[in-house]
Coordinates of C-alpha atoms in Angstrom, one line a residue:
Chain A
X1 CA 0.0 0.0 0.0
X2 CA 1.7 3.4 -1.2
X3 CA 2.2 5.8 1.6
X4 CA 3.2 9.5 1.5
X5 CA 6.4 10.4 3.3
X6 CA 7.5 14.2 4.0
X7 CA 11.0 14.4 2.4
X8 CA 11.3 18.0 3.7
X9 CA 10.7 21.7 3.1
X10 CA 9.7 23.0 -0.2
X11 CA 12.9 25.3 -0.4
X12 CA 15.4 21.8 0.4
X13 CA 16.3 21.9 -3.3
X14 CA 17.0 24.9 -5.8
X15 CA 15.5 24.7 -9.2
X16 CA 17.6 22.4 -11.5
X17 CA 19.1 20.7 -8.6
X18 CA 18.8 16.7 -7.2
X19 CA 19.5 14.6 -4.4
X20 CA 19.7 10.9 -3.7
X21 CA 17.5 10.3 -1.0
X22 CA 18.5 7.0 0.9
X23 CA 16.5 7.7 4.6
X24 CA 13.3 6.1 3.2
X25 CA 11.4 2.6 2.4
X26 CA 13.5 2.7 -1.1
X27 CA 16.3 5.0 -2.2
X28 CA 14.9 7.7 -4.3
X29 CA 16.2 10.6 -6.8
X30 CA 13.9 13.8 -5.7
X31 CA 14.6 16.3 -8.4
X32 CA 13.6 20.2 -9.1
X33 CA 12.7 21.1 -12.6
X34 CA 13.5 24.8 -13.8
X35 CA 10.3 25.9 -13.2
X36 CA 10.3 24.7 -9.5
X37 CA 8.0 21.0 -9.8
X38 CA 9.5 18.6 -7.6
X39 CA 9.5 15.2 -9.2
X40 CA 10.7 11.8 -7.7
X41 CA 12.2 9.0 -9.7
X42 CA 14.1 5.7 -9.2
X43 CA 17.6 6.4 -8.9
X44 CA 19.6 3.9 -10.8
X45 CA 19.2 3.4 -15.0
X46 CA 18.0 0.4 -16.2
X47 CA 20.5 -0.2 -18.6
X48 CA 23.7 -1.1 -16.5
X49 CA 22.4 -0.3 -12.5
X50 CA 24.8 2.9 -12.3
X51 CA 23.3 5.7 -10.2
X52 CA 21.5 8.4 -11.5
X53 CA 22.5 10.9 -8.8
X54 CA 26.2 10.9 -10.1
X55 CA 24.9 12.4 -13.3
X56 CA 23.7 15.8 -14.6
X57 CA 19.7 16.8 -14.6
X58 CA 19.5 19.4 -17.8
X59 CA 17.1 20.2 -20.7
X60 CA 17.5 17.6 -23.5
X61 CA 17.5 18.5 -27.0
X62 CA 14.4 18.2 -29.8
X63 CA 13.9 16.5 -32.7
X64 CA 14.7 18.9 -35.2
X65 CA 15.6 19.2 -38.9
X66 CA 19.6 17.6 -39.7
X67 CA 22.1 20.1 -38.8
X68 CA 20.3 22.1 -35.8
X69 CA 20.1 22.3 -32.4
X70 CA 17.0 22.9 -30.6
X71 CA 17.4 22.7 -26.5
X72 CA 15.4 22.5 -24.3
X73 CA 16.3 24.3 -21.0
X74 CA 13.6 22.8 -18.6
X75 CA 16.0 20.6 -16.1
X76 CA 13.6 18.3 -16.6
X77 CA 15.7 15.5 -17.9
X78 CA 18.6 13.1 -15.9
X79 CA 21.7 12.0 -17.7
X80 CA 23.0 8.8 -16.7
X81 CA 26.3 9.4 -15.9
X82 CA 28.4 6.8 -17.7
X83 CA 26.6 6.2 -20.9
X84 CA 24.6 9.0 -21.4
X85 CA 21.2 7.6 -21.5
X86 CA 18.3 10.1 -20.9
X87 CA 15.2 9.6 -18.6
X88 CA 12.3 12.5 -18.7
X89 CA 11.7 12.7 -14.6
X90 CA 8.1 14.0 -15.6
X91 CA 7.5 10.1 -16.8
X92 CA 10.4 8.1 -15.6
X93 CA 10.3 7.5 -19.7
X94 CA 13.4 7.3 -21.6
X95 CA 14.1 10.1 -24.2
X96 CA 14.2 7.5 -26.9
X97 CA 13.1 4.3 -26.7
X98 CA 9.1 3.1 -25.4
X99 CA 9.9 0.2 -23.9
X100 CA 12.7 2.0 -21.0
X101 CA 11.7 3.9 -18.4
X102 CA 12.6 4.4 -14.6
X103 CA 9.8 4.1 -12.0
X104 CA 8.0 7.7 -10.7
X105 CA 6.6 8.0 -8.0
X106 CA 3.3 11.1 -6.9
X107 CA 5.7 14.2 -5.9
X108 CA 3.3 17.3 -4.7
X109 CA 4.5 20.2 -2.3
X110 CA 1.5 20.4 0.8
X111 CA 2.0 22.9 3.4
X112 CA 5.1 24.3 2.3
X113 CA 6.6 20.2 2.8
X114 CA 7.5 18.2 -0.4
X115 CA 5.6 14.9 -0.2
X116 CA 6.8 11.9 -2.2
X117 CA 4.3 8.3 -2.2
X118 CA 6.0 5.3 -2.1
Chain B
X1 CA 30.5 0.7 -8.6
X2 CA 26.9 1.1 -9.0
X3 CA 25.7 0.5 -5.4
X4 CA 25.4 3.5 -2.6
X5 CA 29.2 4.6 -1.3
X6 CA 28.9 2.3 2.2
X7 CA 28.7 -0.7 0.4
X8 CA 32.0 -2.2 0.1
X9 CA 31.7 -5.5 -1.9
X10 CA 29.3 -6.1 -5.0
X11 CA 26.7 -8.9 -4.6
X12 CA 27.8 -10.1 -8.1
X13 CA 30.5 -11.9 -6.9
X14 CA 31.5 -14.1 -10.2
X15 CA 35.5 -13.7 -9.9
X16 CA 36.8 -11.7 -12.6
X17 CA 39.8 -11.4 -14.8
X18 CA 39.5 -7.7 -16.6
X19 CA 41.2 -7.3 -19.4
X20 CA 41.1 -3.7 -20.1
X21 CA 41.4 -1.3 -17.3
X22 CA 43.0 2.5 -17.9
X23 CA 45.5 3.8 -15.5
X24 CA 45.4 7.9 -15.9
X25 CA 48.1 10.3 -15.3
X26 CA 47.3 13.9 -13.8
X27 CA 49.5 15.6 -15.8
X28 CA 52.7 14.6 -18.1
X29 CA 55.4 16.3 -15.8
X30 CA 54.8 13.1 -13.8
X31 CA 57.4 11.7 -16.0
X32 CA 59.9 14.2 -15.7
X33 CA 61.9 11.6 -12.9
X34 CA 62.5 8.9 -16.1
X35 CA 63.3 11.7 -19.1
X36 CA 66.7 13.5 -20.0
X37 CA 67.0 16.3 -21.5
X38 CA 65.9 18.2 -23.6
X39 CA 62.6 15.8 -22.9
X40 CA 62.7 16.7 -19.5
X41 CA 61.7 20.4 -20.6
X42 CA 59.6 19.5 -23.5
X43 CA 57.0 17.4 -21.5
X44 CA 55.9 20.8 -19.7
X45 CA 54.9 22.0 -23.1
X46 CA 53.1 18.9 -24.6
X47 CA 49.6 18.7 -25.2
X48 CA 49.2 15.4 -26.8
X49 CA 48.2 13.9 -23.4
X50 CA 44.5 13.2 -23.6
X51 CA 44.0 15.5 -26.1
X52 CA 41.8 14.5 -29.2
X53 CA 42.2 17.2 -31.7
X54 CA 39.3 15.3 -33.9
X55 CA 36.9 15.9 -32.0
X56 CA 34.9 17.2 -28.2
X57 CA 33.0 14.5 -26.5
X58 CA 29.6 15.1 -26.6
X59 CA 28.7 14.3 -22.9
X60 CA 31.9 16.0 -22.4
X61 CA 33.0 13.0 -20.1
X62 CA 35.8 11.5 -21.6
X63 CA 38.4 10.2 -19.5
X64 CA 40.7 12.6 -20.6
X65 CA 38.2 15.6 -20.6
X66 CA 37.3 14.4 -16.5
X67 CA 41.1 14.7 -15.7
X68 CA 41.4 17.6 -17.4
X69 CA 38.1 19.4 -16.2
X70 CA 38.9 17.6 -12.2
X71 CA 42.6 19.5 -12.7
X72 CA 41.0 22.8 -13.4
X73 CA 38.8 22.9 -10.7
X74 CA 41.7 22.1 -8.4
X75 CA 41.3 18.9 -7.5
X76 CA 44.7 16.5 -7.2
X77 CA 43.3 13.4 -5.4
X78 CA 40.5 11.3 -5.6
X79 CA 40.0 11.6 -9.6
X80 CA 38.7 8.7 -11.4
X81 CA 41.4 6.4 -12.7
X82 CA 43.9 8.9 -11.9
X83 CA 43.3 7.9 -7.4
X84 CA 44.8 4.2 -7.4
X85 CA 42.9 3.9 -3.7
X86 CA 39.9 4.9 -5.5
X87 CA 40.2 2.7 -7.9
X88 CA 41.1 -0.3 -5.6
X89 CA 38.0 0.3 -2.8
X90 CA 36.0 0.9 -6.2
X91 CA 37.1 -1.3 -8.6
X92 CA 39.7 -4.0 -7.6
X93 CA 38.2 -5.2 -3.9
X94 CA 34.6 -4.3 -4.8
X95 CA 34.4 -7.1 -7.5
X96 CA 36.1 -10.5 -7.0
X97 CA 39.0 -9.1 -9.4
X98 CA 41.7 -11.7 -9.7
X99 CA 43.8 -10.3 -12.1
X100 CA 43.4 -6.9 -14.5
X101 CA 45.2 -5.5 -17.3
X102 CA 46.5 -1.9 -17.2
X103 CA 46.0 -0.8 -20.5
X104 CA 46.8 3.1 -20.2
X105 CA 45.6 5.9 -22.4
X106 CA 49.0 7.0 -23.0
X107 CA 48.9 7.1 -27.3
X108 CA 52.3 8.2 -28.2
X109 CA 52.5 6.0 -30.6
X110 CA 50.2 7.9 -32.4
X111 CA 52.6 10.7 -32.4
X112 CA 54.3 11.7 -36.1
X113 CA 57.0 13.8 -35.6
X114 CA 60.1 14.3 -32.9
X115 CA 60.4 10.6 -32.8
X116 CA 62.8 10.5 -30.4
X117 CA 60.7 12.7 -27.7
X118 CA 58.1 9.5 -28.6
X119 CA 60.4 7.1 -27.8
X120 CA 61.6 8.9 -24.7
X121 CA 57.8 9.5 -23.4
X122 CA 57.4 5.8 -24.0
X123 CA 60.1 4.8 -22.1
X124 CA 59.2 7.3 -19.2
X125 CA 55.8 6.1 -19.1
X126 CA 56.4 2.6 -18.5
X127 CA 59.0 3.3 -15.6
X128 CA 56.0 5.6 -14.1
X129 CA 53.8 2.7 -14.8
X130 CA 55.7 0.2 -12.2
X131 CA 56.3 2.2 -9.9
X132 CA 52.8 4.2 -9.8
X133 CA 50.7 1.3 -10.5
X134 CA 51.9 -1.9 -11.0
X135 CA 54.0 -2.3 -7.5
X136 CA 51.1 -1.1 -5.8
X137 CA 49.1 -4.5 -5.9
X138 CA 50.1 -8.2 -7.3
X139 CA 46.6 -8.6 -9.1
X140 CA 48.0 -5.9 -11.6
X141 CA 49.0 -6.9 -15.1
X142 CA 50.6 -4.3 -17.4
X143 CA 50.9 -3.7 -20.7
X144 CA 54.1 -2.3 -22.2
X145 CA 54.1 1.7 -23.8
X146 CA 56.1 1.4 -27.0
X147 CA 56.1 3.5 -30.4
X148 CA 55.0 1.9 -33.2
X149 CA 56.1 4.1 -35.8
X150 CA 60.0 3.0 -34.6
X151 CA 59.8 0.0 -34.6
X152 CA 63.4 -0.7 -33.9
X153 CA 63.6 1.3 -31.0
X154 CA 59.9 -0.1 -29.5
X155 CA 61.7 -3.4 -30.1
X156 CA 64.6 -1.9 -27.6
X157 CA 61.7 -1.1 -25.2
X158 CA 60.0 -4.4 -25.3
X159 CA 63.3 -6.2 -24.8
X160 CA 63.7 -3.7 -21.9
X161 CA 60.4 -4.0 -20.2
X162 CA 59.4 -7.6 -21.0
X163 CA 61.1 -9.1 -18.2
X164 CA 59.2 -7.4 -15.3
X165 CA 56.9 -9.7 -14.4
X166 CA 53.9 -7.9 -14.5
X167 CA 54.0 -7.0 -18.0
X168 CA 51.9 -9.6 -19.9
X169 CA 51.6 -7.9 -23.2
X170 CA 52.7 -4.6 -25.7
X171 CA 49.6 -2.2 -26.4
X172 CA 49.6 -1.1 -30.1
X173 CA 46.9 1.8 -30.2
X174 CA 45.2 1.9 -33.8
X175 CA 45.8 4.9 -35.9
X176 CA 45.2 5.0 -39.9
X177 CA 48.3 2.3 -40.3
X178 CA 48.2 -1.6 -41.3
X179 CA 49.8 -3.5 -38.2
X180 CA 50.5 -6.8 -40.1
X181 CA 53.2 -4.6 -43.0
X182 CA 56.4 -6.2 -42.6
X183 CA 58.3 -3.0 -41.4
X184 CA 56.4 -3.9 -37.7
X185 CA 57.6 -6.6 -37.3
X186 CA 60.3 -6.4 -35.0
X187 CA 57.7 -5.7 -32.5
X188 CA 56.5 -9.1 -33.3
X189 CA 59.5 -10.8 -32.9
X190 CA 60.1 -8.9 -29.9
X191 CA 57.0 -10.2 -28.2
X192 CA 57.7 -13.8 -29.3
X193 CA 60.9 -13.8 -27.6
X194 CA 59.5 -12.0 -24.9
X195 CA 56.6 -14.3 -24.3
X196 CA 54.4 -11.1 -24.8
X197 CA 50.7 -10.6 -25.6
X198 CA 49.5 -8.7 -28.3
X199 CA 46.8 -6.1 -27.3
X200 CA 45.1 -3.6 -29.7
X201 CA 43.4 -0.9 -28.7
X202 CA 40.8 1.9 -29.7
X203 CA 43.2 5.2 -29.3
X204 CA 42.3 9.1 -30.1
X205 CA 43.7 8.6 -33.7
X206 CA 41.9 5.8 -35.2
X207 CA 41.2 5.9 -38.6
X208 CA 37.2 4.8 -40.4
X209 CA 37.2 2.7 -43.3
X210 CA 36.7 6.3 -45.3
X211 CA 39.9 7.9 -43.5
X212 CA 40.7 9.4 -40.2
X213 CA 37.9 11.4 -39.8
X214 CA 34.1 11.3 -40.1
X215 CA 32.0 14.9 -39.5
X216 CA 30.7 13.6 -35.6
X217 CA 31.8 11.4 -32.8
X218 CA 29.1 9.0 -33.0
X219 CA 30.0 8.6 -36.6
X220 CA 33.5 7.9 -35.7
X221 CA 33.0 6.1 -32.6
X222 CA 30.7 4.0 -34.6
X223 CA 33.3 2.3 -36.9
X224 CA 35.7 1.4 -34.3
X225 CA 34.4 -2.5 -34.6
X226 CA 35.5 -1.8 -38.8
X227 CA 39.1 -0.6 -37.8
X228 CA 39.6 -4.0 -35.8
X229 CA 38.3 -6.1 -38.4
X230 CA 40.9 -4.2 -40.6
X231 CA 43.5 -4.7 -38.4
X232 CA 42.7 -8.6 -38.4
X233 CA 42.7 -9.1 -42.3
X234 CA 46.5 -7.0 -42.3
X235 CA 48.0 -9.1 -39.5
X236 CA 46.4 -12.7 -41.0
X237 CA 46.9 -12.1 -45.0
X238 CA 50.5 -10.1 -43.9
X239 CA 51.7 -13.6 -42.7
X240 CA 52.3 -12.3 -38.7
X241 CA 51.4 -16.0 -37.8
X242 CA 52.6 -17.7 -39.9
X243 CA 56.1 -16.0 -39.4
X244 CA 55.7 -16.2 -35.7
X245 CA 53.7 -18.8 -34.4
X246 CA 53.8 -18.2 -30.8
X247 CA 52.5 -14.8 -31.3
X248 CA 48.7 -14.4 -29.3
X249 CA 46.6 -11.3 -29.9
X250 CA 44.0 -9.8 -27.6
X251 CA 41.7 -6.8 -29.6
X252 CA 39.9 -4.6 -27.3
X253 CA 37.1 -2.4 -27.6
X254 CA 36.3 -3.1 -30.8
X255 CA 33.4 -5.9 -29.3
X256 CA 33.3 -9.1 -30.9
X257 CA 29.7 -9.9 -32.6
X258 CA 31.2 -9.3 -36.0
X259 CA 33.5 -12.6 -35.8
X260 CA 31.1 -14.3 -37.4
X261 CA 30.9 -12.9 -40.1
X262 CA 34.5 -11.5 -40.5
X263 CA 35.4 -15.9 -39.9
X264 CA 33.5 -16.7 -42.8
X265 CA 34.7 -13.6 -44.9
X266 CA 38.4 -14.4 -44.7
X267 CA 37.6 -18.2 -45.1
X268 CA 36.0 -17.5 -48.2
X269 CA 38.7 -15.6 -49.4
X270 CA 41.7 -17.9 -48.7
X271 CA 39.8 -20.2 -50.6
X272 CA 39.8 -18.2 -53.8
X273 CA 42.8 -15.9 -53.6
X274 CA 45.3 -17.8 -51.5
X275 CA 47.8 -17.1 -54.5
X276 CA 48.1 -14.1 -53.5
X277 CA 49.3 -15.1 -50.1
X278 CA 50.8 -18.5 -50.3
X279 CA 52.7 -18.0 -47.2
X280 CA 49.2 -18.1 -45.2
X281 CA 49.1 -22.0 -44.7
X282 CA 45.8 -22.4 -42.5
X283 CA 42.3 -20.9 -42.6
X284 CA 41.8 -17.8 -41.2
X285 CA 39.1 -18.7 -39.1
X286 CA 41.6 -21.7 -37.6
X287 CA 44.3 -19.1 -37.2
X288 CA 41.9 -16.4 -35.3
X289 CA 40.4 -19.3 -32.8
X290 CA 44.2 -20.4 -31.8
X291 CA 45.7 -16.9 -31.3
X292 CA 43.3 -14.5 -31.4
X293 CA 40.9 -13.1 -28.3
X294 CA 38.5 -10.0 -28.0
X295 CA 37.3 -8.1 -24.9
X296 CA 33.9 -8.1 -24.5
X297 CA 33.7 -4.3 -24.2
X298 CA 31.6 -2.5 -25.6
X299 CA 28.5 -4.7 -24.9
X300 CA 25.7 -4.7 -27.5
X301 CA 22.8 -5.6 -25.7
X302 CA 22.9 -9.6 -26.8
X303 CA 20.2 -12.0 -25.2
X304 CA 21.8 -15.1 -23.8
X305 CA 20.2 -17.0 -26.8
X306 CA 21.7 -14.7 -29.0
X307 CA 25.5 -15.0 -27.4
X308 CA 24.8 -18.7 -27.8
X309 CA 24.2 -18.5 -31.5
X310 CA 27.3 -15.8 -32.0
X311 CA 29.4 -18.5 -30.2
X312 CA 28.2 -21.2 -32.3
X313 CA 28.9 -19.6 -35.7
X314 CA 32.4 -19.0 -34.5
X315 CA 32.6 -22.2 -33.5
X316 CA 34.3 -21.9 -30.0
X317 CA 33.5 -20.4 -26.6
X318 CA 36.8 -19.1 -26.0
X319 CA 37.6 -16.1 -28.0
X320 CA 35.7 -13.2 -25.6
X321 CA 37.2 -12.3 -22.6
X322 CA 35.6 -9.7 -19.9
X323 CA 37.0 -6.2 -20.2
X324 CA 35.4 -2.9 -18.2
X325 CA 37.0 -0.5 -19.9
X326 CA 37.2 1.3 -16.7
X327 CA 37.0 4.6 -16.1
X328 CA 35.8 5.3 -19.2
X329 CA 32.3 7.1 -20.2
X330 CA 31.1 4.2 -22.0
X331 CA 32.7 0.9 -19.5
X332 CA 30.7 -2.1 -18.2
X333 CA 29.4 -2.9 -15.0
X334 CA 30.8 -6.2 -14.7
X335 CA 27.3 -8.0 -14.1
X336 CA 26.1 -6.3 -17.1
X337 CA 28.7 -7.3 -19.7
X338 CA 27.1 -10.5 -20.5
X339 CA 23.5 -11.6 -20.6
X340 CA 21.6 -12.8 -18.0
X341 CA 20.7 -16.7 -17.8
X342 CA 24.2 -17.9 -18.9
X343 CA 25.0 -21.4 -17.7
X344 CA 27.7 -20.4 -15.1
X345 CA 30.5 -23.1 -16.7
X346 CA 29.9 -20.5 -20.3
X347 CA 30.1 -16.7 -17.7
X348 CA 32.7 -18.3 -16.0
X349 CA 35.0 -18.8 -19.2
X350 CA 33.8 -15.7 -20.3
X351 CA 34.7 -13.7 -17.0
X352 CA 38.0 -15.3 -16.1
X353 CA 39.3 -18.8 -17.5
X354 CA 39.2 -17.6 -21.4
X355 CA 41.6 -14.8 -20.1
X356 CA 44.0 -17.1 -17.6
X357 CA 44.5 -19.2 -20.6
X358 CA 45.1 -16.5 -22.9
X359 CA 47.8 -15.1 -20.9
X360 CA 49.1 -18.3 -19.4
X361 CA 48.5 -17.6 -15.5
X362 CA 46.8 -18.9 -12.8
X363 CA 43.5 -18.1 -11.1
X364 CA 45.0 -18.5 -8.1
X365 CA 46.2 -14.9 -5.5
X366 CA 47.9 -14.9 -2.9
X367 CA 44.5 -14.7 -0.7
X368 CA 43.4 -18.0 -2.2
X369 CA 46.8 -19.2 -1.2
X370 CA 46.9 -17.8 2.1

């Protein structure tokens, strides 16, 4: 049965920032997009188990015609930090393929306290 | 390591041989104890160390570009492949390492000009080697810094070198040349009498099948599996085994799911242009399964039913060996180089017996001993 656990106060993380969270029933990646949403994700990528925390949480760039570049500057997506592999926190999804995806978890801000279910 | 920082051994506890591990240097004036001048001087002033001028990583996490970027912000300790503790507590004790195989990231023999500021950097970097590295823990293996493009005088450094006995093997980095032409090999006969390995390697300054560069990384990165394969076809069709027989070659980083193919490809070709090469007395394909091994890095995502079937057109178990490729951006997690569901006899051939044969050793440390 998912319960809600206060992680702590709505101001414990700037915007674009994360933190591996290892205090509660499973370790968890709590991250802060650009625009200030807190989101919650499992912390290690599917593809070889390496942590998620040691890696960088940016915008990601679009699909766009050959020869540009079109960023997005949201923070709202984690970069494995060996091999690069790209995980929208939003979803848990992968940037680019269906079928991989990291488990999310129901992140809201009550009270001033940021609440993550598990 | 994958797990969180108080964890001090991995549950995947499968012992290990690793085959391709790179030791890092901070900066080059490390060597400045083993060089004369004017090299002494000169070092302070290179920039070929770590330095691709083809192209910037796109994660910007090379090995070279973490060094470099961990210097600048002041760090000195505790860097990546550079710390040996780190890489012990992180690496060597965390899995059930039993032996692994420096294999450096020190390219001079990519180098073109001021040959004998090559051969002196060589020289220095495998004196900084022992006494850096390799003295600092007997499950060490180490593979020799020489300069290719002299081949007389890597021949002097081989002879030099070979008899520490930690050095298994020379590393010849690929560039745009053809290893198996005749005027290498005195490297060759160096290693023979040497009882050396052969082990080629990926460097900063390989060359595509369409020339040295391609217009992105991924392009370029991409072909590295084509430069091996035409590495393979020059040292077969060139004669290197037949003209020395004891010779054994280890390829790494350039995977190993194209054998199948690149077996049949060369059998079919003996068959219908041996004349061309009447001093090649076996088939390839024999040839390759006798004296030839890849590391299994980079992983390509195989199924264990897959791996079976690559196995089976190659017609032996015996040819991959486990290799990290550690610290690098792209290495494997040791329980994710090879599929899940292996029997363990096939992972454990694949993780440490294919290598201990390869390079003639024992499983056996001294804690096993002990």
């Amino acid at each position: 049965m998912p319960t809600e656990h206060d992680v702590g106060p709505e101001d414990m993380l700037k915007a674009g920032r994360m933190r591996l969270l290892t205090d509660l029933r499973r370790p968890v990646l709590l991250v802060r997009s650009a625009s200030g949403t807190y989101y919650a994700v499992h912390p290690l990528c599917p593809h070889q188990g390496v942590n998620l925390s040691g890696g960088r949480l940016s915008g990601h760039f679009l699909p766009s015609e050959v020869g540009e570049y079109v960023y997005e500057d949201t923070a709202e997506v984690v970069r494995c930090p060996r091999h690069g592999y790209e995980f929208d926190v939003r979803t848990g999804r992968s940037c680019f393929l269906s079928d991989l995806r990291i488990k999310s978890f129901p992140t809201r801000v009550v009270s001033g306290r940021v609440m993550v279910e598990l | 390591m994958t797990q969180a920082s108080h964890t001090t051994k991995s549950s995947f506890t499968q012992p290990l041989f690793d085959c391709d591990v790179h030791e890092l240097m901070l900066d080059a004036t490390q060597l400045r104890p083993w060089l004369k001048q004017p090299w002494r001087d000169w070092v302070g002033h290179w920039t070929g160390l770590y330095r691709s001028p083809l192209y910037v990583h796109p994660l910007l996490s090379s090995a070279g570009q973490e060094v470099a970027n961990s210097v600048a912000a002041g760090a000195s300790s505790g860097i990546r492949g550079v710390d040996f503790e780190r890489f012990r507590e992180e690496h060597l004790d965390y899995y059930n390492i039993r032996h692994a195989v420096l294999t450096g990231f020190f390219y001079v023999g990519v180098m073109r000009s001021q040959p004998e500021f090559s051969i002196a950097l060589a020289s220095a970097y495998n004196d900084w080697l022992v006494e850096h590295w390799l003295s600092k823990d007997p499950r060490l293996l180490g593979s020799i810094t020489i300069t290719p493009q002299e081949p007389e005088a890597a021949a002097r450094e081989i002879d030099r070198m070979g008899k520490h006995p930690q050095m298994v093997q020379i590393l010849l980095p690929l560039t745009d040349v053809a290893y198996g032409e005749p005027r290498y090999h005195p490297i060759y006969a160096a290693c023979e009498r040497n009882d050396l390995r052969v082990a080629f390697h990926q460097s900063h300054w390989t060359a595509t099948p369409v020339g040295l560069t391609m217009r992105r990384n991924i392009e370029w990165h991409s072909s590295f599996s084509l430069a091996f394969m035409a590495q393979l076809i020059s040292v077969i069709f060139e004669g290197v085994m037949d003209k020395y027989p004891r010779l054994r070659f280890i390829m790494l980083e350039g995977g190993y799911t194209w054998l199948p193919h690149m077996l049949r490809r060369l059998d079919q070709h003996y068959k219908e242009l041996r004349v061309e090469v009447p001093w090649v007395k076996r088939l390839p394909s024999e040839t390759i399964r006798e004296h030839f091994r890849f590391g299994s890095h980079p992983t390509e995502g195989l199924s264990a039913r897959e791996l079976a079937m690559v196995f089976d057109l190659c017609g032996s178990e015996d040819l991959v060996c486990f290799a990290s490729d550690y610290p690098h951006w792209d290495g494997d997690e040791p329980a994710f180089a090879f599929p899940s569901g292996l029997p363990p006899e096939l992972l454990n051939k694949l993780m440490l017996t294919n290598a201990l044969d390869f390079y003639g050793l024992s499983g056996e440390t001294d804690a096993d001993r002990a």
